[in-house]
XYZ file of C-alpha atoms in Angstrom:
785
model
C -152.875 113.653 12.000
C -151.852 112.447 8.539
C -152.011 108.874 9.803
C -155.628 109.521 10.782
C -156.357 111.012 7.338
C -154.839 107.952 5.698
C -156.860 105.634 7.894
C -160.076 107.502 7.073
C -159.292 107.406 3.346
C -158.681 103.653 3.326
C -161.791 103.010 5.447
C -163.893 105.120 3.063
C -162.592 103.259 -0.011
C -163.396 99.912 1.583
C -166.827 101.103 2.674
C -167.635 102.140 -0.926
C -165.951 99.083 -2.426
C -168.300 98.892 -5.428
C -167.507 102.473 -6.417
C -163.822 101.855 -5.773
C -163.732 98.785 -8.020
C -165.618 100.575 -10.825
C -163.361 103.618 -10.609
C -160.199 101.511 -10.509
C -161.305 99.431 -13.505
C -162.105 102.416 -15.708
C -159.131 104.513 -14.640
C -156.665 101.611 -14.988
C -157.817 100.875 -18.539
C -157.706 104.566 -19.410
C -154.213 105.061 -17.969
C -152.903 101.930 -19.703
C -154.285 103.178 -23.029
C -152.908 106.665 -22.416
C -149.444 105.402 -21.536
C -149.328 103.180 -24.610
C -150.447 106.030 -26.876
C -147.911 108.369 -25.262
C -145.029 105.923 -25.810
C -146.338 104.930 -29.248
C -146.444 108.569 -30.373
C -142.978 109.243 -28.966
C -141.555 106.208 -30.787
C -143.291 106.759 -34.126
C -142.360 110.442 -34.386
C -138.709 109.969 -33.430
C -137.508 107.414 -35.974
C -133.844 107.599 -37.022
C -133.176 110.868 -35.200
C -130.123 109.616 -33.332
C -127.374 109.901 -35.967
C -124.576 112.445 -35.564
C -124.270 113.041 -39.304
C -127.046 113.934 -41.735
C -127.966 110.845 -43.764
C -130.076 110.828 -46.911
C -131.683 108.085 -48.936
C -131.758 108.471 -52.708
C -135.302 108.225 -54.083
C -136.522 108.137 -57.676
C -139.395 109.471 -59.733
C -139.717 107.250 -62.806
C -141.946 108.327 -65.687
C -142.432 105.548 -68.242
C -144.916 106.101 -71.050
C -146.825 108.508 -68.845
C -146.915 106.106 -65.889
C -145.311 107.695 -62.820
C -143.768 105.649 -60.003
C -142.053 106.944 -56.865
C -139.582 104.492 -55.353
C -136.532 104.339 -53.126
C -135.146 101.293 -54.915
C -131.984 101.629 -56.984
C -130.229 99.174 -59.284
C -126.896 97.740 -58.213
C -124.532 99.957 -60.307
C -126.159 103.186 -59.113
C -124.581 103.580 -55.678
C -120.997 102.915 -56.775
C -121.350 105.169 -59.820
C -122.700 108.078 -57.782
C -119.966 107.715 -55.149
C -117.302 107.763 -57.849
C -118.644 110.552 -60.066
C -120.535 112.955 -57.755
C -117.988 115.005 -55.829
C -120.270 116.084 -52.983
C -121.054 112.479 -51.910
C -118.731 111.641 -49.028
C -119.923 108.125 -48.086
C -122.378 105.627 -49.539
C -124.034 102.503 -48.153
C -126.243 100.046 -50.028
C -128.629 97.524 -48.492
C -131.456 95.414 -49.877
C -134.933 95.399 -48.404
C -134.949 93.136 -45.342
C -137.046 90.051 -45.983
C -137.694 86.630 -44.550
C -135.483 84.016 -46.150
C -135.123 80.300 -45.332
C -132.177 80.051 -42.928
C -130.490 76.892 -41.621
C -128.170 76.981 -38.614
C -126.922 73.789 -36.953
C -129.242 71.861 -39.312
C -132.239 73.662 -37.801
C -134.543 75.739 -39.969
C -135.429 79.215 -38.649
C -138.592 80.987 -39.699
C -139.402 84.704 -39.691
C -135.771 85.794 -39.779
C -135.312 89.275 -41.248
C -132.373 89.034 -43.617
C -130.789 91.755 -45.748
C -127.843 92.074 -48.129
C -125.588 95.047 -47.421
C -122.247 96.630 -48.212
C -119.206 95.918 -46.033
C -119.099 99.512 -44.685
C -122.343 99.064 -42.719
C -120.736 99.503 -39.301
C -118.615 102.532 -40.233
C -121.460 104.273 -42.066
C -123.853 104.123 -39.108
C -121.195 104.584 -36.416
C -121.505 101.126 -34.872
C -119.086 98.588 -33.438
C -119.395 94.818 -33.316
C -120.192 93.266 -29.973
C -118.025 90.367 -31.032
C -115.824 89.876 -34.078
C -113.385 91.942 -36.144
C -114.997 95.112 -37.512
C -112.514 95.354 -40.385
C -112.902 91.792 -41.646
C -116.622 91.012 -41.536
C -118.649 91.156 -44.761
C -115.470 91.432 -46.846
C -115.959 88.082 -48.607
C -119.046 86.428 -50.046
C -119.028 83.810 -47.260
C -118.868 86.226 -44.301
C -121.983 87.318 -42.425
C -123.009 89.019 -39.184
C -126.032 88.436 -36.970
C -127.794 90.643 -34.427
C -127.325 90.314 -30.672
C -130.951 89.278 -30.063
C -130.853 86.655 -32.833
C -127.590 85.261 -31.430
C -129.170 84.854 -27.980
C -132.308 83.317 -29.479
C -130.432 80.677 -31.509
C -127.227 80.047 -29.567
C -128.087 81.041 -26.017
C -124.843 81.382 -24.083
C -122.804 79.532 -26.730
C -120.380 81.411 -28.978
C -121.804 81.765 -32.516
C -118.565 83.052 -34.047
C -117.343 80.584 -36.692
C -120.646 78.713 -36.888
C -122.123 78.009 -40.297
C -125.264 79.582 -41.738
C -126.922 78.107 -44.833
C -129.182 80.072 -47.159
C -130.417 78.834 -50.544
C -127.746 76.143 -50.560
C -124.870 78.574 -49.856
C -122.903 78.248 -46.625
C -121.613 81.369 -44.886
C -119.560 81.836 -41.735
C -120.927 83.887 -38.825
C -118.013 86.274 -38.247
C -119.596 88.909 -36.036
C -122.396 89.899 -33.669
C -123.788 93.365 -34.300
C -125.804 95.369 -31.752
C -129.562 95.393 -32.261
C -130.895 98.346 -34.168
C -132.781 100.819 -31.957
C -136.528 100.292 -31.835
C -137.021 103.591 -33.665
C -134.923 102.616 -36.692
C -136.649 101.749 -39.983
C -133.821 99.345 -40.841
C -134.416 96.168 -38.830
C -132.737 92.874 -39.637
C -131.458 89.799 -37.813
C -128.863 88.793 -40.388
C -126.784 90.934 -42.750
C -125.364 89.076 -45.738
C -122.392 90.495 -47.673
C -122.975 92.353 -50.929
C -120.445 90.045 -52.559
C -122.793 87.100 -51.879
C -124.974 88.620 -54.597
C -122.370 90.238 -56.864
C -120.213 87.093 -57.087
C -123.133 84.701 -57.635
C -123.434 83.620 -61.258
C -127.247 83.654 -61.329
C -127.635 87.160 -59.896
C -128.405 89.863 -62.451
C -127.034 93.250 -61.364
C -127.561 95.581 -64.300
C -128.830 99.125 -64.703
C -132.149 97.893 -66.051
C -133.112 95.174 -63.604
C -132.072 92.460 -61.188
C -131.406 93.020 -57.512
C -132.381 96.432 -56.157
C -131.089 98.297 -53.129
C -131.654 101.280 -50.877
C -128.801 103.748 -51.329
C -127.884 105.959 -48.345
C -125.375 108.782 -48.656
C -123.592 111.437 -46.578
C -122.705 114.768 -48.151
C -119.516 116.760 -47.879
C -121.427 120.051 -48.050
C -125.012 120.239 -46.844
C -125.674 123.470 -48.752
C -125.053 121.763 -52.118
C -127.997 119.372 -52.155
C -129.498 120.784 -55.344
C -126.181 120.506 -57.197
C -125.819 116.906 -55.953
C -129.283 115.952 -57.207
C -128.602 117.613 -60.576
C -125.332 115.669 -60.937
C -127.110 112.349 -60.210
C -129.884 113.174 -62.682
C -127.281 113.934 -65.354
C -125.636 110.525 -64.839
C -128.973 108.707 -65.107
C -129.957 110.700 -68.206
C -126.769 109.521 -69.879
C -127.533 105.891 -69.082
C -131.284 105.804 -69.757
C -131.547 107.520 -73.138
C -135.025 106.295 -74.125
C -137.416 109.114 -74.978
C -140.235 107.335 -73.168
C -138.297 106.993 -69.884
C -137.418 109.749 -67.429
C -135.748 109.245 -64.025
C -135.352 112.051 -61.505
C -133.676 111.682 -58.113
C -134.237 113.397 -54.793
C -132.716 113.197 -51.320
C -134.917 111.975 -48.467
C -133.649 112.643 -44.905
C -133.434 109.351 -43.075
C -135.672 110.611 -40.255
C -138.518 111.219 -42.750
C -138.656 107.649 -44.066
C -140.884 106.009 -41.460
C -143.894 108.305 -41.790
C -143.824 108.447 -45.594
C -146.119 106.110 -47.519
C -145.583 107.779 -50.868
C -142.887 105.382 -52.078
C -143.229 101.845 -53.382
C -141.065 98.884 -52.283
C -140.090 100.268 -48.897
C -137.596 98.339 -46.714
C -140.297 98.059 -44.053
C -143.954 98.959 -43.763
C -143.914 102.707 -43.133
C -146.749 104.164 -41.170
C -148.683 107.022 -42.712
C -149.347 110.115 -40.632
C -153.075 109.451 -41.080
C -152.876 105.947 -39.586
C -150.729 107.294 -36.739
C -153.348 109.865 -35.799
C -156.193 107.350 -36.076
C -154.503 105.078 -33.516
C -153.687 108.004 -31.252
C -157.245 109.336 -31.499
C -158.620 105.947 -30.393
C -156.374 105.903 -27.322
C -157.085 109.532 -26.426
C -160.854 108.946 -26.669
C -160.608 105.954 -24.348
C -158.519 107.998 -21.888
C -160.995 110.893 -22.011
C -163.934 108.564 -21.402
C -162.228 106.840 -18.494
C -161.257 110.159 -16.856
C -164.719 111.608 -17.374
C -166.224 108.432 -15.977
C -163.917 108.623 -12.972
C -164.671 112.303 -12.286
C -168.449 111.903 -12.542
C -168.635 108.755 -10.423
C -166.246 109.969 -7.752
C -167.937 113.333 -7.363
C -171.271 111.480 -7.235
C -169.880 109.345 -4.435
C -168.853 112.489 -2.557
C -172.356 113.834 -3.046
C -173.611 110.883 -0.979
C -171.075 111.785 1.728
C -171.837 115.510 1.881
C -173.861 115.112 5.082
C -170.971 113.468 6.981
C -168.455 115.962 5.568
C -170.619 118.834 6.830
C -170.769 117.285 10.297
C -166.955 117.107 10.295
C -166.852 120.863 9.621
C -169.284 121.511 12.498
C -167.059 119.567 14.868
C -164.023 121.703 14.001
C -162.541 120.251 10.853
C -161.162 122.981 8.606
C -161.730 122.916 4.860
C -158.002 122.260 4.522
C -158.344 119.082 6.635
C -161.204 117.824 4.467
C -159.181 118.633 1.349
C -156.137 116.707 2.605
C -158.282 113.706 3.552
C -159.917 113.708 0.121
C -156.524 114.125 -1.601
C -155.196 111.056 0.186
C -158.254 109.055 -0.825
C -157.890 110.092 -4.484
C -154.138 109.547 -4.381
C -154.582 105.976 -3.133
C -157.041 105.236 -5.958
C -154.860 106.874 -8.609
C -151.747 105.118 -7.294
C -153.501 101.760 -7.323
C -154.796 102.444 -10.848
C -151.257 103.284 -11.990
C -149.899 99.962 -10.708
C -152.775 98.015 -12.269
C -152.386 99.870 -15.590
C -148.656 99.092 -15.712
C -149.339 95.410 -15.135
C -152.169 95.373 -17.713
C -150.106 97.188 -20.346
C -147.132 94.897 -19.795
C -149.401 91.914 -20.491
C -151.045 93.534 -23.530
C -147.872 94.975 -25.114
C -146.850 91.866 -27.149
C -150.328 91.765 -28.685
C -150.394 95.517 -29.412
C -146.873 95.529 -30.864
C -147.722 92.640 -33.156
C -151.077 93.954 -34.355
C -149.975 97.569 -34.803
C -146.517 96.628 -36.195
C -144.604 98.680 -33.668
C -141.859 98.145 -31.048
C -142.940 99.795 -27.784
C -141.082 98.382 -24.760
C -141.598 99.729 -21.239
C -137.960 99.168 -20.258
C -136.833 101.697 -22.897
C -138.896 104.548 -21.475
C -138.651 104.390 -17.679
C -137.982 108.158 -17.203
C -140.880 109.022 -19.538
C -143.204 106.605 -17.726
C -142.331 108.070 -14.317
C -142.853 111.621 -15.577
C -146.127 110.694 -17.279
C -147.597 109.030 -14.200
C -146.405 111.735 -11.793
C -148.072 114.391 -13.961
C -151.299 112.406 -14.331
C -151.351 111.554 -10.602
C -150.866 115.143 -9.407
C -153.387 116.618 -11.858
C -156.060 114.013 -11.063
C -155.558 114.295 -7.318
C -155.887 118.081 -7.315
C -158.764 118.149 -9.808
C -160.897 115.484 -8.149
C -160.314 116.790 -4.656
C -161.388 120.302 -5.663
C -164.449 119.057 -7.564
C -165.508 116.762 -4.742
C -165.478 119.489 -2.099
C -166.882 122.378 -4.095
C -170.361 121.820 -2.602
C -169.056 122.016 0.977
C -167.270 125.259 0.315
C -170.136 127.052 -1.476
C -173.121 125.831 0.565
C -174.202 126.818 4.073
C -174.045 124.223 6.861
C -177.795 124.330 7.488
C -178.679 123.636 3.856
C -176.193 120.759 3.744
C -177.667 119.162 6.880
C -181.185 119.551 5.535
C -180.203 117.757 2.320
C -180.842 120.867 0.210
C -177.600 120.627 -1.747
C -176.347 118.163 -4.299
C -173.010 118.131 -5.967
C -174.337 115.547 -8.369
C -176.933 117.248 -10.624
C -180.461 116.203 -9.777
C -181.460 116.496 -13.405
C -178.798 114.001 -14.356
C -177.372 116.067 -17.239
C -173.788 115.028 -16.601
C -174.631 111.337 -16.417
C -176.653 111.507 -19.657
C -173.845 113.288 -21.509
C -171.389 110.706 -20.166
C -173.601 107.824 -21.323
C -173.969 109.282 -24.816
C -170.218 109.867 -25.174
C -169.293 106.425 -23.908
C -171.785 104.411 -25.915
C -171.254 106.483 -29.066
C -167.576 105.576 -28.854
C -168.401 101.911 -28.278
C -170.776 101.832 -31.257
C -168.291 103.596 -33.580
C -165.375 101.305 -32.662
C -167.556 98.191 -32.809
C -169.082 99.047 -36.202
C -165.659 99.794 -37.667
C -164.307 96.556 -36.188
C -167.183 94.550 -37.693
C -166.562 96.130 -41.114
C -162.841 95.345 -40.963
C -163.672 91.751 -39.997
C -166.166 91.379 -42.852
C -163.693 92.800 -45.390
C -160.965 90.477 -44.114
C -163.326 87.485 -44.335
C -164.330 88.534 -47.866
C -160.714 88.763 -49.029
C -159.917 85.329 -47.617
C -162.906 83.679 -49.309
C -163.067 85.668 -52.552
C -163.070 83.574 -55.724
C -159.601 84.221 -57.192
C -160.319 82.452 -60.454
C -158.036 79.518 -59.700
C -157.993 76.533 -57.359
C -155.911 77.249 -54.292
C -157.498 75.021 -51.672
C -155.646 71.735 -51.154
C -152.787 72.991 -53.294
C -149.283 73.253 -51.896
C -145.879 73.947 -53.356
C -142.399 72.566 -52.777
C -140.116 75.600 -52.839
C -136.560 74.734 -53.894
C -133.611 76.535 -52.301
C -131.495 76.209 -55.458
C -131.987 75.447 -59.133
C -132.532 71.850 -60.307
C -132.167 70.840 -63.992
C -135.550 70.818 -65.704
C -135.289 67.226 -66.965
C -134.610 66.001 -63.423
C -137.607 67.971 -62.150
C -139.774 66.365 -64.841
C -138.632 62.920 -63.728
C -139.518 63.754 -60.127
C -142.895 65.085 -61.237
C -143.752 61.850 -63.044
C -142.680 59.891 -59.972
C -144.924 61.729 -57.489
C -147.898 61.742 -59.880
C -148.203 58.041 -59.079
C -148.672 58.757 -55.371
C -152.202 58.300 -53.950
C -153.903 61.619 -53.404
C -151.836 63.527 -55.994
C -154.163 64.835 -58.715
C -151.884 67.153 -60.670
C -148.331 68.528 -60.541
C -146.902 71.584 -62.269
C -143.945 73.910 -61.959
C -143.735 77.694 -61.836
C -141.330 80.533 -61.177
C -143.507 82.091 -58.455
C -146.661 81.466 -56.425
C -149.804 83.008 -57.852
C -152.080 84.898 -55.501
C -149.247 86.659 -53.671
C -147.831 88.867 -56.442
C -145.779 88.349 -59.602
C -142.797 89.946 -61.308
C -143.222 92.520 -64.073
C -141.542 92.720 -67.493
C -141.695 95.055 -70.465
C -143.501 93.875 -73.629
C -144.504 95.431 -76.978
C -147.612 94.290 -78.844
C -147.634 93.920 -82.619
C -146.227 96.988 -84.395
C -146.794 99.432 -81.551
C -143.767 101.273 -80.163
C -145.228 101.598 -76.666
C -143.740 99.224 -74.103
C -146.246 97.825 -71.626
C -145.102 96.826 -68.126
C -147.007 93.595 -67.485
C -147.077 90.858 -64.873
C -145.366 87.680 -66.026
C -145.339 84.073 -64.812
C -143.129 81.248 -66.053
C -144.680 77.783 -65.893
C -144.699 74.234 -67.178
C -147.410 73.391 -69.721
C -149.596 71.592 -67.141
C -149.982 74.692 -64.964
C -153.592 75.430 -65.973
C -154.671 71.884 -65.136
C -153.054 72.019 -61.696
C -154.958 75.201 -60.751
C -158.202 74.482 -62.643
C -157.803 77.588 -64.813
C -160.025 77.336 -67.906
C -159.111 78.455 -71.417
C -161.597 80.965 -72.799
C -160.232 80.595 -76.305
C -157.254 79.146 -78.099
C -155.072 76.358 -76.774
C -152.616 75.608 -73.989
C -148.843 75.911 -74.237
C -147.330 73.228 -76.463
C -145.952 70.087 -74.863
C -142.713 70.561 -76.820
C -140.732 73.141 -74.853
C -138.813 74.295 -77.927
C -142.173 75.409 -79.327
C -143.771 76.649 -76.080
C -140.771 78.912 -75.376
C -142.104 81.121 -78.176
C -145.730 81.021 -77.048
C -147.780 83.077 -74.590
C -150.992 82.648 -72.678
C -152.641 85.944 -71.730
C -155.593 86.957 -69.572
C -158.688 88.923 -70.534
C -157.188 92.175 -69.228
C -154.351 91.747 -71.744
C -156.854 91.718 -74.617
C -157.851 95.295 -73.758
C -154.363 96.649 -74.568
C -153.559 98.612 -77.710
C -152.151 96.338 -80.371
C -154.308 93.328 -79.490
C -155.353 91.586 -82.699
C -156.795 88.393 -81.296
C -155.156 84.980 -81.123
C -151.907 84.996 -83.017
C -150.930 88.492 -81.812
C -147.149 88.856 -81.828
C -145.559 90.147 -78.625
C -141.950 91.399 -78.529
C -139.537 91.159 -75.595
C -135.720 91.499 -75.584
C -135.426 90.787 -79.303
C -137.679 87.703 -79.204
C -141.112 87.320 -80.758
C -143.848 85.423 -78.909
C -147.205 84.332 -80.291
C -150.355 84.486 -78.184
C -151.963 81.032 -78.407
C -154.583 81.150 -75.636
C -156.665 83.446 -73.414
C -157.598 82.700 -69.785
C -159.915 84.611 -67.405
C -158.492 87.557 -65.454
C -157.511 85.609 -62.350
C -156.505 87.435 -59.148
C -152.793 86.709 -59.209
C -151.924 89.564 -56.799
C -153.115 90.363 -53.328
C -156.670 91.701 -53.461
C -155.351 94.902 -51.914
C -153.821 95.577 -55.348
C -155.364 95.784 -58.777
C -154.618 92.725 -60.936
C -153.950 93.841 -64.512
C -152.732 92.203 -67.713
C -150.837 88.915 -67.350
C -148.634 86.860 -69.653
C -147.802 83.204 -69.010
C -144.895 81.528 -70.763
C -142.498 78.612 -70.369
C -139.344 80.609 -71.289
C -138.072 80.991 -67.725
C -134.398 80.322 -68.448
C -134.325 82.852 -71.267
C -135.393 85.649 -68.900
C -133.070 84.547 -66.085
C -135.683 82.698 -64.027
C -135.911 79.128 -62.744
C -138.931 76.919 -62.149
C -138.284 76.761 -58.409
C -141.822 75.859 -57.290
C -143.302 72.371 -57.658
C -147.068 72.831 -57.297
C -149.163 69.861 -56.165
C -152.968 69.619 -56.233
C -154.192 66.944 -53.868
C -157.377 65.127 -52.933
C -155.757 63.527 -49.889
C -157.784 63.671 -46.635
C -154.548 64.723 -44.922
C -152.751 67.100 -47.315
C -150.221 68.187 -44.665
C -149.078 64.611 -44.185
C -148.833 64.109 -47.951
C -146.783 67.297 -48.338
C -144.228 66.046 -45.809
C -144.034 62.674 -47.565
C -143.346 64.365 -50.908
C -140.753 66.626 -49.300
C -138.969 63.575 -47.869
C -139.162 61.959 -51.309
C -137.600 65.027 -52.853
C -134.779 65.079 -50.288
C -133.973 61.439 -51.138
C -133.635 62.283 -54.825
C -131.900 65.635 -54.273
C -130.049 65.457 -50.931
C -128.069 68.652 -51.633
C -131.107 70.825 -52.330
C -133.182 71.965 -49.382
C -136.924 72.287 -49.953
C -139.749 74.047 -48.139
C -143.483 73.405 -48.081
C -145.975 76.245 -48.471
C -149.750 75.874 -48.762
C -151.372 78.376 -51.079
C -154.230 79.048 -48.654
C -151.770 79.974 -45.905
C -149.611 82.197 -48.132
C -152.622 84.002 -49.607
C -153.923 84.627 -46.072
C -150.588 86.317 -45.238
C -151.485 89.021 -47.790
C -154.046 90.248 -45.318
C -152.132 89.845 -42.052
C -152.078 93.614 -41.538
C -155.855 93.769 -42.039
C -156.288 91.004 -39.502
C -154.105 93.020 -37.140
C -156.292 96.104 -37.649
C -159.364 93.973 -37.011
C -157.979 92.575 -33.775
C -156.739 95.987 -32.645
C -160.213 97.461 -33.316
C -161.756 94.611 -31.359
C -159.279 95.161 -28.503
C -159.936 98.904 -28.201
C -163.671 98.310 -28.681
C -163.710 95.881 -25.756
C -161.869 98.390 -23.563
C -164.353 101.108 -24.497
C -167.264 98.732 -23.789
C -165.826 97.820 -20.379
C -165.473 101.494 -19.485
C -168.982 102.251 -20.744
C -170.558 99.359 -18.828
C -168.648 100.216 -15.657
C -169.777 103.820 -16.029
C -173.347 102.702 -16.615
C -173.131 100.471 -13.542
C -171.898 103.313 -11.352
C -174.345 105.907 -12.706
C -177.306 103.557 -12.448
C -176.346 102.544 -8.918
C -176.219 106.174 -7.750
C -179.444 106.952 -9.559
C -181.202 103.971 -7.964
C -179.961 104.935 -4.487
C -181.234 108.497 -4.952
C -184.625 107.231 -6.177
C -185.142 104.395 -3.683
C -188.006 106.206 -1.933
C -189.606 107.066 -5.276
C -189.486 103.382 -6.270
C -191.027 102.383 -2.931
C -193.864 104.897 -3.322
C -194.568 103.531 -6.830
C -194.670 100.011 -5.373
C -197.134 101.086 -2.666
C -199.332 102.727 -5.329
C -199.615 99.476 -7.273
C -196.618 99.401 -9.596
C -195.146 95.937 -10.054
C -191.454 95.100 -10.027
C -191.539 94.806 -13.826
C -193.110 98.279 -14.120
C -190.314 99.823 -12.077
C -187.639 97.955 -14.043
C -189.199 99.056 -17.335
C -189.262 102.658 -16.103
C -185.525 102.655 -15.394
C -184.600 100.756 -18.567
C -186.693 103.075 -20.708
C -185.012 106.110 -19.187
C -181.500 104.904 -19.987
C -182.304 103.047 -23.217
C -183.437 106.218 -24.961
C -180.008 107.765 -24.371
C -178.235 104.623 -25.535
C -180.406 104.639 -28.674
C -179.427 108.265 -29.252
C -175.771 107.210 -28.951
C -176.288 104.593 -31.667
C -177.932 107.100 -34.013
C -175.082 109.573 -33.474
C -172.465 106.878 -34.103
C -173.863 105.647 -37.452
C -172.683 108.570 -39.647
C -169.320 108.667 -37.874
C -168.772 104.913 -38.278
C -169.900 105.099 -41.917
C -167.462 107.921 -42.693
C -164.428 106.148 -41.239
C -165.419 102.719 -42.607
C -166.056 104.024 -46.128
C -162.762 105.924 -46.093
C -160.876 102.767 -45.061
C -162.725 100.580 -47.590
C -161.938 102.944 -50.465
C -158.334 101.695 -50.498
C -159.419 98.208 -51.684
C -160.079 97.483 -55.372
C -162.226 94.516 -54.237
C -164.453 95.421 -51.330
C -167.783 94.690 -49.689
C -170.714 97.010 -49.140
C -171.178 98.296 -45.607
C -173.582 95.985 -43.803
C -176.026 98.165 -41.867
C -178.067 95.119 -40.828
C -175.090 93.697 -38.937
C -174.485 97.120 -37.399
C -178.094 97.150 -36.179
C -177.744 93.660 -34.689
C -174.555 94.831 -32.992
C -176.401 97.849 -31.582
C -179.162 95.616 -30.237
C -176.566 93.333 -28.644
C -174.780 96.193 -26.870
C -178.127 97.620 -25.778
C -178.996 94.180 -24.395
C -175.812 94.237 -22.301
C -176.789 97.692 -21.011
C -180.335 96.548 -20.154
C -178.944 93.533 -18.295
C -176.628 95.818 -16.316
C -179.468 98.190 -15.359
C -181.797 95.313 -14.435
C -179.218 93.607 -12.205
C -178.639 96.830 -10.248
C -182.338 97.651 -9.890
C -183.435 94.130 -8.991
C -182.137 94.229 -5.437
C -183.819 97.576 -4.695
C -187.220 96.698 -6.176
C -187.302 93.603 -3.964
C -186.903 95.633 -0.747
C -190.076 95.846 1.334
C -191.408 99.419 0.675
C -192.447 99.786 4.329
C -188.825 99.530 5.464
C -187.920 102.474 3.226
C -190.964 104.690 3.778
C -191.080 104.431 7.588
C -187.982 106.688 7.728
C -189.803 109.532 5.969
């Protein structure tokens, strides 16, 4: 019997192949989105919840001249001092923010390698053991390092990496251990862990209470009920060290599991996700799932409406309602099962893209039990729900009415299909409008005038310091190369963010925290930065080391007295000799404020590590490699790296580009579901109105008249969807745009063009479906009446 039911179910699916394909497409996309959102939510809300002991990170609230900053970063002496002097601290671990550093292994350069500097007790603190190597010996000297298991496989394959050499910024370290990969739901992710002694025993590293390298400090407490006393003891130590009246530092303890979903702190070790952004992503996936399920329910029950006559005949010939229900269950189960397999395949293909764009680490292999449970639940619920809905007309309606065609599961007024259309296309319009706005903002940020020349400008980044006189000789040498227009040196790259220092203007006691850049005196020429007033830094470095260039924003500060203003820093007096425009030296996602430019890099512990080259060469990439090779000939012991300013500035907005592509991705899925739903609804509507269309043809209506009638009917609902979506899209777009100091105005004209384009796709879909029916000879249809 069940074999017969299965045979009937398969035959029915093949017979209605168009409906089957539409249902499978929508349901597969919906299930794939739902599974991703389910796993994404599970991952994002369960970060760092796997430790046996309670672990806390020390955070700080710094109040400096009324300016408040919340940060997790601590100066080097802090962790050791707290461990020694605060009795309730049992263990302490320090680690720098993971970042991408230039790494050489086996004379091969490796990009995008997350590297951190951490204390030697890393393994003990987090309860880990090395996969290979001696746990007690690694990270004990400044030349010992460990790498992750995945990085070892990526670089060495099946070869043994133990004892191999790793070079970073000219220093050579031995790979002494392979550590297990951090779990996907850990906020601390790095491929290489360098020893803390690599920093503390390096002559050029400043590790004081008031600056230099900063670290995240994690602690374990002896007594959990003494947190307040522990915080008070740490605050007392800091108050004794920072005695300035204008500076206040307060500590707090942040549970390690709360770090990932907290965006309230600056300089995080990774990019934490806010709860708001988490719910936005989840809402998008849930909406797509809801639309796909609603689409599936409406179209499948509509299909059963067409079969109600044959189902009634089966009851007349002895089939019980239970038999019909089992047959329908098998049919639904086959569709749901097929959709599950397709969704798994689709999600597996899309996962690398989604992980990259949404900055997450969802892997199907990590969640097999959850996936099985999710799909079993979805499969059972859908099978029962659809089977019951599909057969409700048979159960409630008499046999005679069914045979006379006086019943219809699918509403004759079409209310359900209209509501479905409005929901689907409203979602498509909202996602599409938001995606367009994100794209336009991203394009604006990439092409915004920053106030300095950055096209066809590249830099040679030096891995270690080179004497200034030797750099000047190299600069004069490459200036003679064809295509080289100007060369300068700087401590950092402008356009991607600069360091900050404390300065006092004139006789004012207030210390201003300002962005600072150390340069050679030809810096302005290299980047086409004009002087608004005054003069450039002096060509004699002994004079320029006591001079400053400032931007227009600096002239708004208290104490500004025009050119000649004296600025104090660390016991030295600088004279302002020139004013430049307020260039955008930071990412445009941040506000660029006052800026000072000076040549006194060495005095403040900086080096001029960047050789900036402005070129007119038709092939700047080729020229950059030639200059790099020239540099390596002159300085064979100093590795160098080429970075183009355009490329580095674009990296500021990589996350925005990811949001744009993710919006586009989900928008396309929603559009596919909406079009497939429109296809199915229109097809059923056309089949139900075939005789009406034939009668209109007999009474003189042309094919175009009939097509216009159908398009007009559906287009009014699609237009309503667009009107509903505008305020929703505006609200979410404006809220997102408000986070940018530099932003565009919302472009309603482009939104309207987008709406017309989507409506055009809908009209094409409706016309294609109706075309075949309007070309049928009306006599063939009407003779059966």
